[in-house]
Amino acid sequence: MKKNNLTLSLEIARALNSGTPIVALESTVITHGLPRPQNLELARDMEKQVREAGATPATVALLDGEIRIGLSDEELVRLSESQSTLKVSHRDFATAIVKKMNGGTTVAGTMFAAEKAGIKVFATGGIGGVHKESSFDISTDLRSLAEIPTIVVCAGAKAILDLPATLEYLETMGVPVVGYQTDEFPAFYSRESGLGVSARLDSPKEIADFAKAHWNLGMKSGILVTNPIPEAEAISKSEMEPMIAQASAEAIAQGIHGQKLTPFLLGRISELTKGKSLKANLALLLNNARLAAEIAKEMNAKKKEWAI
Ligand code: PSU
Ligand code: MN
């Protein structure tokens, strides 16, 4: 079904019509973030996790130049096995459309499409931010968080980024950074970063109440919910630091920048940690899918009270 330049799967069109909870899922993690075959496995597991928690998953991606909301299993396979996929943030949608390409939407791209579809809750692994290698390399994810009223559930951001600068930027743009059952901004693989959040909330219901209070005031920004990686899979900050420093130095030496920088750093860190980081990555993604589904259910329960 077509709506607002989007192509909705039948399941998503029905869920939107009947007003049942939906969680949007990004797809750059499938096309550029994880190696094969773990990318497909992860995409399926994320959807399963959302369903088991009582919501409908809507994986967002570009297929043959169409913006798709909700993919079938065959389509997930196609996306995960595609040879030349575009990493789609705001400026790339038109490229993918006119060239009829397949693409994975970033956090920014997924927020954009989810909002157009009317989906308010979105789960990802980690957001982009201000890079250490160049303070001019600021992810569109941050601008989207400032401008698109969606709840984004993540495990914080990787310490490949300049985390203090990333948090300063979010503060400047008026984006609430919520710590789920934590006072500390989580650093993706690590539960600790030494940096704070703007509010600590301890249940999905409190998060839904917070979103209602924020948006009923007329605020237009997104809300970043940071969910620390489960303890059993976490890798300490001190263990990650030397590997991040090495990957970062290699990126500078090889002149890698722009859209290619994040995938390069993710790949190198996975190699340097000999797969440990990959296991952590999968665990935190599932953890975020589950929390997002719980939040989506709470949001639905109070839909009538929304001003937007
Ligand atoms: N950070 C991660 N894993 C990821 C990404 C970021 O730990 O897969 C992806 C997300 O899709 C994010 C994008 O939106 O990279 C940010 O890329 P850039 O820095 O080029 O905006
Ligand atoms: Mn960038």
mmCIF file of C-alpha atoms and ligand atoms in Angstrom:
data_model
loop_
_atom_site.group_PDB
_atom_site.id
_atom_site.type_symbol
_atom_site.label_atom_id
_atom_site.label_comp_id
_atom_site.label_asym_id
_atom_site.label_seq_id
_atom_site.Cartn_x
_atom_site.Cartn_y
_atom_site.Cartn_z
ATOM 1 C CA MET A 1 0.000 0.000 0.000
ATOM 2 C CA LYS A 2 1.295 3.479 -0.928
ATOM 3 C CA LYS A 3 1.113 6.416 1.457
ATOM 4 C CA ASN A 4 3.141 9.661 1.530
ATOM 5 C CA ASN A 5 5.708 8.317 -0.956
ATOM 6 C CA LEU A 6 6.144 5.220 1.202
ATOM 7 C CA THR A 7 5.277 1.619 0.453
ATOM 8 C CA LEU A 8 3.771 -0.027 3.523
ATOM 9 C CA SER A 9 3.567 -3.790 3.937
ATOM 10 C CA LEU A 10 0.051 -5.118 4.431
ATOM 11 C CA GLU A 11 0.861 -5.998 8.028
ATOM 12 C CA ILE A 12 2.054 -2.464 8.814
ATOM 13 C CA ALA A 13 -0.863 -0.831 6.988
ATOM 14 C CA ARG A 14 -3.226 -2.937 9.118
ATOM 15 C CA ALA A 15 -1.383 -2.220 12.361
ATOM 16 C CA LEU A 16 -1.500 1.519 11.591
ATOM 17 C CA ASN A 17 -5.216 1.355 10.806
ATOM 18 C CA SER A 18 -6.096 -0.591 13.907
ATOM 19 C CA GLY A 19 -3.756 1.466 16.096
ATOM 20 C CA THR A 20 -1.701 -1.433 17.510
ATOM 21 C CA PRO A 21 1.887 -0.819 18.720
ATOM 22 C CA ILE A 22 4.641 -0.723 16.075
ATOM 23 C CA VAL A 23 8.427 -0.483 16.408
ATOM 24 C CA ALA A 24 10.495 0.813 13.478
ATOM 25 C CA LEU A 25 13.884 -0.853 12.904
ATOM 26 C CA GLU A 26 16.791 0.572 10.929
ATOM 27 C CA SER A 27 18.632 -1.263 8.171
ATOM 28 C CA THR A 28 22.102 0.303 7.830
ATOM 29 C CA VAL A 29 23.018 -2.172 10.536
ATOM 30 C CA ILE A 30 22.001 -4.915 8.045
ATOM 31 C CA THR A 31 23.661 -3.449 4.945
ATOM 32 C CA HIS A 32 26.754 -1.747 6.413
ATOM 33 C CA GLY A 33 27.000 -2.473 10.132
ATOM 34 C CA LEU A 34 27.329 -6.243 10.443
ATOM 35 C CA PRO A 35 29.035 -8.966 8.391
ATOM 36 C CA ARG A 36 27.111 -11.755 6.655
ATOM 37 C CA PRO A 37 25.438 -13.999 7.703
ATOM 38 C CA GLN A 38 25.028 -12.404 11.128
ATOM 39 C CA ASN A 39 23.286 -9.410 9.533
ATOM 40 C CA LEU A 40 20.318 -11.504 8.347
ATOM 41 C CA GLU A 41 20.183 -13.481 11.560
ATOM 42 C CA LEU A 42 20.140 -10.244 13.536
ATOM 43 C CA ALA A 43 17.443 -8.673 11.341
ATOM 44 C CA ARG A 44 15.229 -11.707 11.910
ATOM 45 C CA ASP A 45 15.955 -11.843 15.638
ATOM 46 C CA MET A 46 15.148 -8.137 16.076
ATOM 47 C CA GLU A 47 11.762 -8.659 14.433
ATOM 48 C CA LYS A 48 11.123 -11.749 16.559
ATOM 49 C CA GLN A 49 12.033 -9.895 19.732
ATOM 50 C CA VAL A 50 9.580 -7.087 18.922
ATOM 51 C CA ARG A 51 6.800 -9.580 18.181
ATOM 52 C CA GLU A 52 7.418 -11.574 21.352
ATOM 53 C CA ALA A 53 7.142 -8.374 23.350
ATOM 54 C CA GLY A 54 3.729 -7.689 21.777
ATOM 55 C CA ALA A 55 4.395 -5.136 19.016
ATOM 56 C CA THR A 56 4.721 -5.261 15.210
ATOM 57 C CA PRO A 57 8.212 -4.747 13.741
ATOM 58 C CA ALA A 58 8.593 -2.372 10.792
ATOM 59 C CA THR A 59 12.015 -2.726 9.235
ATOM 60 C CA VAL A 60 12.623 0.339 7.073
ATOM 61 C CA ALA A 61 14.746 0.075 3.905
ATOM 62 C CA LEU A 62 14.990 0.994 0.230
ATOM 63 C CA LEU A 63 14.197 -1.782 -2.268
ATOM 64 C CA ASP A 64 14.430 -1.048 -6.010
ATOM 65 C CA GLY A 65 14.174 2.631 -5.183
ATOM 66 C CA GLU A 66 10.997 2.326 -3.074
ATOM 67 C CA ILE A 67 10.903 3.425 0.562
ATOM 68 C CA ARG A 68 9.585 0.309 2.265
ATOM 69 C CA ILE A 69 8.037 0.161 5.744
ATOM 70 C CA GLY A 70 7.857 -3.460 6.847
ATOM 71 C CA LEU A 71 9.663 -6.207 4.919
ATOM 72 C CA SER A 72 8.763 -9.832 4.289
ATOM 73 C CA ASP A 73 11.323 -12.504 5.135
ATOM 74 C CA GLU A 74 12.276 -12.865 1.433
ATOM 75 C CA GLU A 75 12.847 -9.109 1.293
ATOM 76 C CA LEU A 76 15.050 -9.212 4.394
ATOM 77 C CA VAL A 77 17.102 -11.935 2.692
ATOM 78 C CA ARG A 78 17.388 -9.842 -0.487
ATOM 79 C CA LEU A 79 18.506 -6.781 1.433
ATOM 80 C CA SER A 80 21.040 -8.661 3.524
ATOM 81 C CA GLU A 81 22.554 -10.323 0.436
ATOM 82 C CA SER A 82 22.508 -7.275 -1.880
ATOM 83 C CA GLN A 83 25.901 -6.521 -3.357
ATOM 84 C CA SER A 84 25.693 -2.788 -3.891
ATOM 85 C CA THR A 85 23.541 -1.093 -1.315
ATOM 86 C CA LEU A 86 23.439 2.579 -0.520
ATOM 87 C CA LYS A 87 23.766 3.878 3.031
ATOM 88 C CA VAL A 88 20.675 6.093 3.083
ATOM 89 C CA SER A 89 20.518 9.213 5.202
ATOM 90 C CA HIS A 90 18.434 12.294 4.328
ATOM 91 C CA ARG A 91 20.414 13.411 1.306
ATOM 92 C CA ASP A 92 20.517 9.918 -0.202
ATOM 93 C CA PHE A 93 16.805 9.068 -0.540
ATOM 94 C CA ALA A 94 16.471 10.756 -3.944
ATOM 95 C CA THR A 95 19.621 9.024 -5.198
ATOM 96 C CA ALA A 96 18.220 5.625 -4.236
ATOM 97 C CA ILE A 97 14.832 6.491 -5.799
ATOM 98 C CA VAL A 98 16.086 7.709 -9.171
ATOM 99 C CA LYS A 99 18.667 4.926 -9.477
ATOM 100 C CA LYS A 100 16.186 2.289 -8.226
ATOM 101 C CA MET A 101 18.698 1.075 -5.693
ATOM 102 C CA ASN A 102 18.513 -1.035 -2.559
ATOM 103 C CA GLY A 103 19.655 0.710 0.592
ATOM 104 C CA GLY A 104 19.896 0.548 4.347
ATOM 105 C CA THR A 105 18.445 3.521 6.196
ATOM 106 C CA THR A 106 20.555 5.113 8.943
ATOM 107 C CA VAL A 107 19.074 6.300 12.225
ATOM 108 C CA ALA A 108 18.352 9.662 10.573
ATOM 109 C CA GLY A 109 16.877 8.022 7.473
ATOM 110 C CA THR A 110 14.746 5.634 9.515
ATOM 111 C CA MET A 111 13.418 8.434 11.745
ATOM 112 C CA PHE A 112 12.449 10.387 8.644
ATOM 113 C CA ALA A 113 10.540 7.492 7.071
ATOM 114 C CA ALA A 114 9.001 6.270 10.343
ATOM 115 C CA GLU A 115 7.641 9.715 11.110
ATOM 116 C CA LYS A 116 6.090 9.960 7.625
ATOM 117 C CA ALA A 117 4.414 6.606 8.241
ATOM 118 C CA GLY A 118 3.132 7.671 11.671
ATOM 119 C CA ILE A 119 5.395 5.383 13.749
ATOM 120 C CA LYS A 120 6.697 6.980 16.949
ATOM 121 C CA VAL A 121 9.056 4.371 18.440
ATOM 122 C CA PHE A 122 12.257 3.154 16.856
ATOM 123 C CA ALA A 123 15.009 0.762 17.981
ATOM 124 C CA THR A 124 18.624 0.787 16.866
ATOM 125 C CA GLY A 125 22.050 -0.186 18.214
ATOM 126 C CA GLY A 126 24.013 3.022 18.453
ATOM 127 C CA ILE A 127 23.471 6.484 17.021
ATOM 128 C CA GLY A 128 25.981 8.442 14.972
ATOM 129 C CA GLY A 129 27.498 11.569 16.477
ATOM 130 C CA VAL A 130 30.486 13.907 16.355
ATOM 131 C CA HIS A 131 33.573 12.071 15.136
ATOM 132 C CA LYS A 132 36.904 12.232 16.906
ATOM 133 C CA GLU A 133 38.888 12.411 13.669
ATOM 134 C CA SER A 134 37.140 15.600 12.550
ATOM 135 C CA SER A 135 34.837 17.807 14.596
ATOM 136 C CA PHE A 136 33.129 18.804 11.309
ATOM 137 C CA ASP A 137 31.991 15.227 10.774
ATOM 138 C CA ILE A 138 28.681 15.362 12.622
ATOM 139 C CA SER A 139 26.131 12.660 11.849
ATOM 140 C CA THR A 140 22.772 13.693 10.392
ATOM 141 C CA ASP A 141 21.387 11.476 13.172
ATOM 142 C CA LEU A 142 21.882 14.373 15.607
ATOM 143 C CA ARG A 143 20.025 16.882 13.458
ATOM 144 C CA SER A 144 17.207 14.390 12.983
ATOM 145 C CA LEU A 145 16.974 13.872 16.732
ATOM 146 C CA ALA A 146 16.570 17.635 17.019
ATOM 147 C CA GLU A 147 13.817 17.840 14.404
ATOM 148 C CA ILE A 148 11.829 14.596 14.266
ATOM 149 C CA PRO A 149 9.516 13.763 17.195
ATOM 150 C CA THR A 150 10.289 10.077 17.613
ATOM 151 C CA ILE A 151 11.554 7.972 20.515
ATOM 152 C CA VAL A 152 14.881 6.392 19.560
ATOM 153 C CA VAL A 153 16.011 3.487 21.751
ATOM 154 C CA CYS A 154 19.767 2.843 21.534
ATOM 155 C CA ALA A 155 22.677 1.648 23.667
ATOM 156 C CA GLY A 156 24.194 5.133 23.665
ATOM 157 C CA ALA A 157 26.929 5.775 21.154
ATOM 158 C CA LYS A 158 30.225 4.086 20.475
ATOM 159 C CA ALA A 159 33.349 5.513 21.975
ATOM 160 C CA ILE A 160 34.655 5.724 18.362
ATOM 161 C CA LEU A 161 32.848 9.088 18.615
ATOM 162 C CA ASP A 162 33.676 12.168 20.623
ATOM 163 C CA LEU A 163 31.024 11.413 23.256
ATOM 164 C CA PRO A 164 31.264 14.690 25.238
ATOM 165 C CA ALA A 165 30.896 16.701 22.001
ATOM 166 C CA THR A 166 27.988 14.479 20.889
ATOM 167 C CA LEU A 167 26.166 15.102 24.175
ATOM 168 C CA GLU A 168 26.871 18.848 24.007
ATOM 169 C CA TYR A 169 25.372 18.938 20.535
ATOM 170 C CA LEU A 170 22.229 17.126 21.724
ATOM 171 C CA GLU A 171 21.934 19.542 24.625
ATOM 172 C CA THR A 172 22.237 22.544 22.307
ATOM 173 C CA MET A 173 19.523 21.117 20.073
ATOM 174 C CA GLY A 174 17.188 20.508 23.022
ATOM 175 C CA VAL A 175 17.104 16.729 22.743
ATOM 176 C CA PRO A 176 16.355 14.882 26.009
ATOM 177 C CA VAL A 177 18.845 12.075 26.668
ATOM 178 C CA VAL A 178 17.126 9.542 28.907
ATOM 179 C CA GLY A 179 19.072 6.889 30.816
ATOM 180 C CA TYR A 180 16.982 3.733 31.185
ATOM 181 C CA GLN A 181 17.656 2.514 34.735
ATOM 182 C CA THR A 182 20.975 4.394 34.679
ATOM 183 C CA ASP A 183 22.403 7.829 35.498
ATOM 184 C CA GLU A 184 25.248 7.358 33.057
ATOM 185 C CA PHE A 185 25.282 7.714 29.268
ATOM 186 C CA PRO A 186 26.138 4.211 28.020
ATOM 187 C CA ALA A 187 28.940 3.801 25.473
ATOM 188 C CA PHE A 188 27.519 0.958 23.370
ATOM 189 C CA TYR A 189 29.893 -1.962 24.207
ATOM 190 C CA SER A 190 30.470 -0.508 27.663
ATOM 191 C CA ARG A 191 27.874 0.351 30.278
ATOM 192 C CA GLU A 192 30.029 3.210 31.492
ATOM 193 C CA SER A 193 31.277 6.432 29.883
ATOM 194 C CA GLY A 194 31.746 8.786 32.831
ATOM 195 C CA LEU A 195 29.138 11.092 31.232
ATOM 196 C CA GLY A 196 25.655 11.907 32.464
ATOM 197 C CA VAL A 197 22.146 11.864 30.976
ATOM 198 C CA SER A 198 19.498 14.588 31.230
ATOM 199 C CA ALA A 199 16.959 12.308 32.967
ATOM 200 C CA ARG A 200 16.935 8.851 34.466
ATOM 201 C CA LEU A 201 13.712 6.858 33.986
ATOM 202 C CA ASP A 202 13.186 3.360 35.292
ATOM 203 C CA SER A 203 10.205 1.888 33.444
ATOM 204 C CA PRO A 204 8.630 1.909 29.963
ATOM 205 C CA LYS A 205 5.593 3.592 31.508
ATOM 206 C CA GLU A 206 7.714 6.461 32.864
ATOM 207 C CA ILE A 207 9.250 6.875 29.410
ATOM 208 C CA ALA A 208 5.802 7.065 27.790
ATOM 209 C CA ASP A 209 4.714 9.652 30.415
ATOM 210 C CA PHE A 210 7.893 11.631 29.723
ATOM 211 C CA ALA A 211 7.247 11.604 25.962
ATOM 212 C CA LYS A 212 3.697 12.753 26.520
ATOM 213 C CA ALA A 213 4.859 15.631 28.751
ATOM 214 C CA HIS A 214 7.561 16.665 26.244
ATOM 215 C CA TRP A 215 5.377 16.606 23.143
ATOM 216 C CA ASN A 216 2.237 17.966 24.763
ATOM 217 C CA LEU A 217 4.268 21.113 25.486
ATOM 218 C CA GLY A 218 4.743 21.490 21.757
ATOM 219 C CA MET A 219 8.351 20.323 21.652
ATOM 220 C CA LYS A 220 9.325 19.060 18.228
ATOM 221 C CA SER A 221 12.488 17.120 19.004
ATOM 222 C CA GLY A 222 12.999 13.405 19.299
ATOM 223 C CA ILE A 223 13.754 11.701 22.604
ATOM 224 C CA LEU A 224 16.881 9.600 22.886
ATOM 225 C CA VAL A 225 16.435 6.644 25.238
ATOM 226 C CA THR A 226 19.744 5.021 26.147
ATOM 227 C CA ASN A 227 19.601 1.403 27.301
ATOM 228 C CA PRO A 228 22.887 -0.016 28.620
ATOM 229 C CA ILE A 229 24.154 -3.275 27.124
ATOM 230 C CA PRO A 230 23.292 -6.315 29.318
ATOM 231 C CA GLU A 231 26.003 -6.851 31.954
ATOM 232 C CA ALA A 232 26.947 -10.337 30.729
ATOM 233 C CA GLU A 233 27.928 -9.093 27.259
ATOM 234 C CA ALA A 234 29.448 -5.743 28.201
ATOM 235 C CA ILE A 235 33.099 -4.969 27.407
ATOM 236 C CA SER A 236 34.820 -2.567 29.781
ATOM 237 C CA LYS A 237 35.849 0.912 28.724
ATOM 238 C CA SER A 238 39.516 0.151 29.449
ATOM 239 C CA GLU A 239 39.434 -2.954 27.237
ATOM 240 C CA MET A 240 37.815 -1.058 24.331
ATOM 241 C CA GLU A 241 39.950 2.089 24.455
ATOM 242 C CA PRO A 242 43.187 0.809 22.827
ATOM 243 C CA MET A 243 41.257 -0.888 20.009
ATOM 244 C CA ILE A 244 39.233 2.226 19.308
ATOM 245 C CA ALA A 245 42.432 4.293 19.284
ATOM 246 C CA GLN A 246 44.015 1.901 16.802
ATOM 247 C CA ALA A 247 41.003 1.830 14.457
ATOM 248 C CA SER A 248 40.789 5.593 14.624
ATOM 249 C CA ALA A 249 44.508 6.049 13.821
ATOM 250 C CA GLU A 250 44.170 3.682 10.844
ATOM 251 C CA ALA A 251 41.222 5.675 9.489
ATOM 252 C CA ILE A 252 43.274 8.862 9.607
ATOM 253 C CA ALA A 253 46.321 7.166 8.023
ATOM 254 C CA GLN A 254 44.177 5.760 5.183
ATOM 255 C CA GLY A 255 42.311 9.047 4.627
ATOM 256 C CA ILE A 256 38.907 7.499 5.307
ATOM 257 C CA HIS A 257 36.187 10.046 6.042
ATOM 258 C CA GLY A 258 32.543 10.985 5.383
ATOM 259 C CA GLN A 259 29.928 8.248 5.074
ATOM 260 C CA LYS A 260 32.596 5.547 4.878
ATOM 261 C CA LEU A 261 34.128 6.356 8.251
ATOM 262 C CA THR A 262 31.525 4.717 10.544
ATOM 263 C CA PRO A 263 31.402 1.384 8.621
ATOM 264 C CA PHE A 264 35.237 1.313 8.501
ATOM 265 C CA LEU A 265 35.570 1.816 12.260
ATOM 266 C CA LEU A 266 32.853 -0.760 13.032
ATOM 267 C CA GLY A 267 34.532 -3.359 10.829
ATOM 268 C CA ARG A 268 38.027 -2.774 12.222
ATOM 269 C CA ILE A 269 36.840 -2.945 15.824
ATOM 270 C CA SER A 270 35.055 -6.207 15.130
ATOM 271 C CA GLU A 271 38.327 -7.622 13.726
ATOM 272 C CA LEU A 272 40.435 -6.265 16.570
ATOM 273 C CA THR A 273 38.165 -7.724 19.267
ATOM 274 C CA LYS A 274 38.085 -11.072 17.415
ATOM 275 C CA GLY A 275 34.317 -11.273 17.333
ATOM 276 C CA LYS A 276 33.706 -10.330 20.964
ATOM 277 C CA SER A 277 32.327 -6.958 19.926
ATOM 278 C CA LEU A 278 30.029 -8.642 17.402
ATOM 279 C CA LYS A 279 28.463 -10.771 20.135
ATOM 280 C CA ALA A 280 28.012 -7.674 22.280
ATOM 281 C CA ASN A 281 26.502 -5.799 19.329
ATOM 282 C CA LEU A 282 23.871 -8.489 18.744
ATOM 283 C CA ALA A 283 22.947 -8.680 22.437
ATOM 284 C CA LEU A 284 22.414 -4.947 22.818
ATOM 285 C CA LEU A 285 20.356 -4.711 19.630
ATOM 286 C CA LEU A 286 17.919 -7.351 20.900
ATOM 287 C CA ASN A 287 17.807 -5.680 24.289
ATOM 288 C CA ASN A 288 16.848 -2.400 22.584
ATOM 289 C CA ALA A 289 14.180 -4.048 20.409
ATOM 290 C CA ARG A 290 12.541 -5.452 23.540
ATOM 291 C CA LEU A 291 12.537 -2.143 25.415
ATOM 292 C CA ALA A 292 11.223 -0.279 22.349
ATOM 293 C CA ALA A 293 8.306 -2.718 22.096
ATOM 294 C CA GLU A 294 7.485 -2.201 25.778
ATOM 295 C CA ILE A 295 7.544 1.577 25.269
ATOM 296 C CA ALA A 296 5.389 1.335 22.125
ATOM 297 C CA LYS A 297 2.787 -0.607 24.118
ATOM 298 C CA GLU A 298 2.755 2.000 26.897
ATOM 299 C CA MET A 299 2.486 4.810 24.350
ATOM 300 C CA ASN A 300 -0.490 3.119 22.749
ATOM 301 C CA ALA A 301 -2.233 2.738 26.057
ATOM 302 C CA LYS A 302 -2.355 6.522 26.424
ATOM 303 C CA LYS A 303 -2.837 7.538 22.801
ATOM 304 C CA LYS A 304 -5.975 9.542 23.473
ATOM 305 C CA GLU A 305 -4.003 11.899 25.711
ATOM 306 C CA TRP A 306 -1.587 12.929 22.949
ATOM 307 C CA ALA A 307 -1.598 16.442 21.601
ATOM 308 C CA ILE A 308 0.355 15.395 18.497
HETATM 309 N N1 PSU B 1 26.828 3.289 15.036
HETATM 310 C C1 PSU B 1 26.907 1.983 15.326
HETATM 311 N N2 PSU B 1 26.432 1.064 14.443
HETATM 312 C C2 PSU B 1 25.850 1.452 13.265
HETATM 313 C C3 PSU B 1 25.763 2.841 12.979
HETATM 314 C C4 PSU B 1 26.252 3.719 13.897
HETATM 315 O O1 PSU B 1 27.422 1.637 16.384
HETATM 316 O O2 PSU B 1 25.440 0.573 12.466
HETATM 317 C C5 PSU B 1 25.070 3.289 11.724
HETATM 318 C C6 PSU B 1 23.649 3.785 12.068
HETATM 319 O O3 PSU B 1 22.767 3.455 11.020
HETATM 320 C C7 PSU B 1 23.847 5.300 12.129
HETATM 321 C C8 PSU B 1 24.898 5.519 11.051
HETATM 322 O O4 PSU B 1 22.674 6.029 11.869
HETATM 323 O O5 PSU B 1 25.773 4.394 11.173
HETATM 324 C C9 PSU B 1 25.638 6.825 11.253
HETATM 325 O O6 PSU B 1 26.468 7.049 10.165
HETATM 326 P P1 PSU B 1 27.115 8.510 9.937
HETATM 327 O O7 PSU B 1 28.092 8.687 11.039
HETATM 328 O O8 PSU B 1 27.759 8.411 8.588
HETATM 329 O O9 PSU B 1 25.973 9.485 9.980
HETATM 330 MN MN MN B 2 29.554 11.389 9.242
#
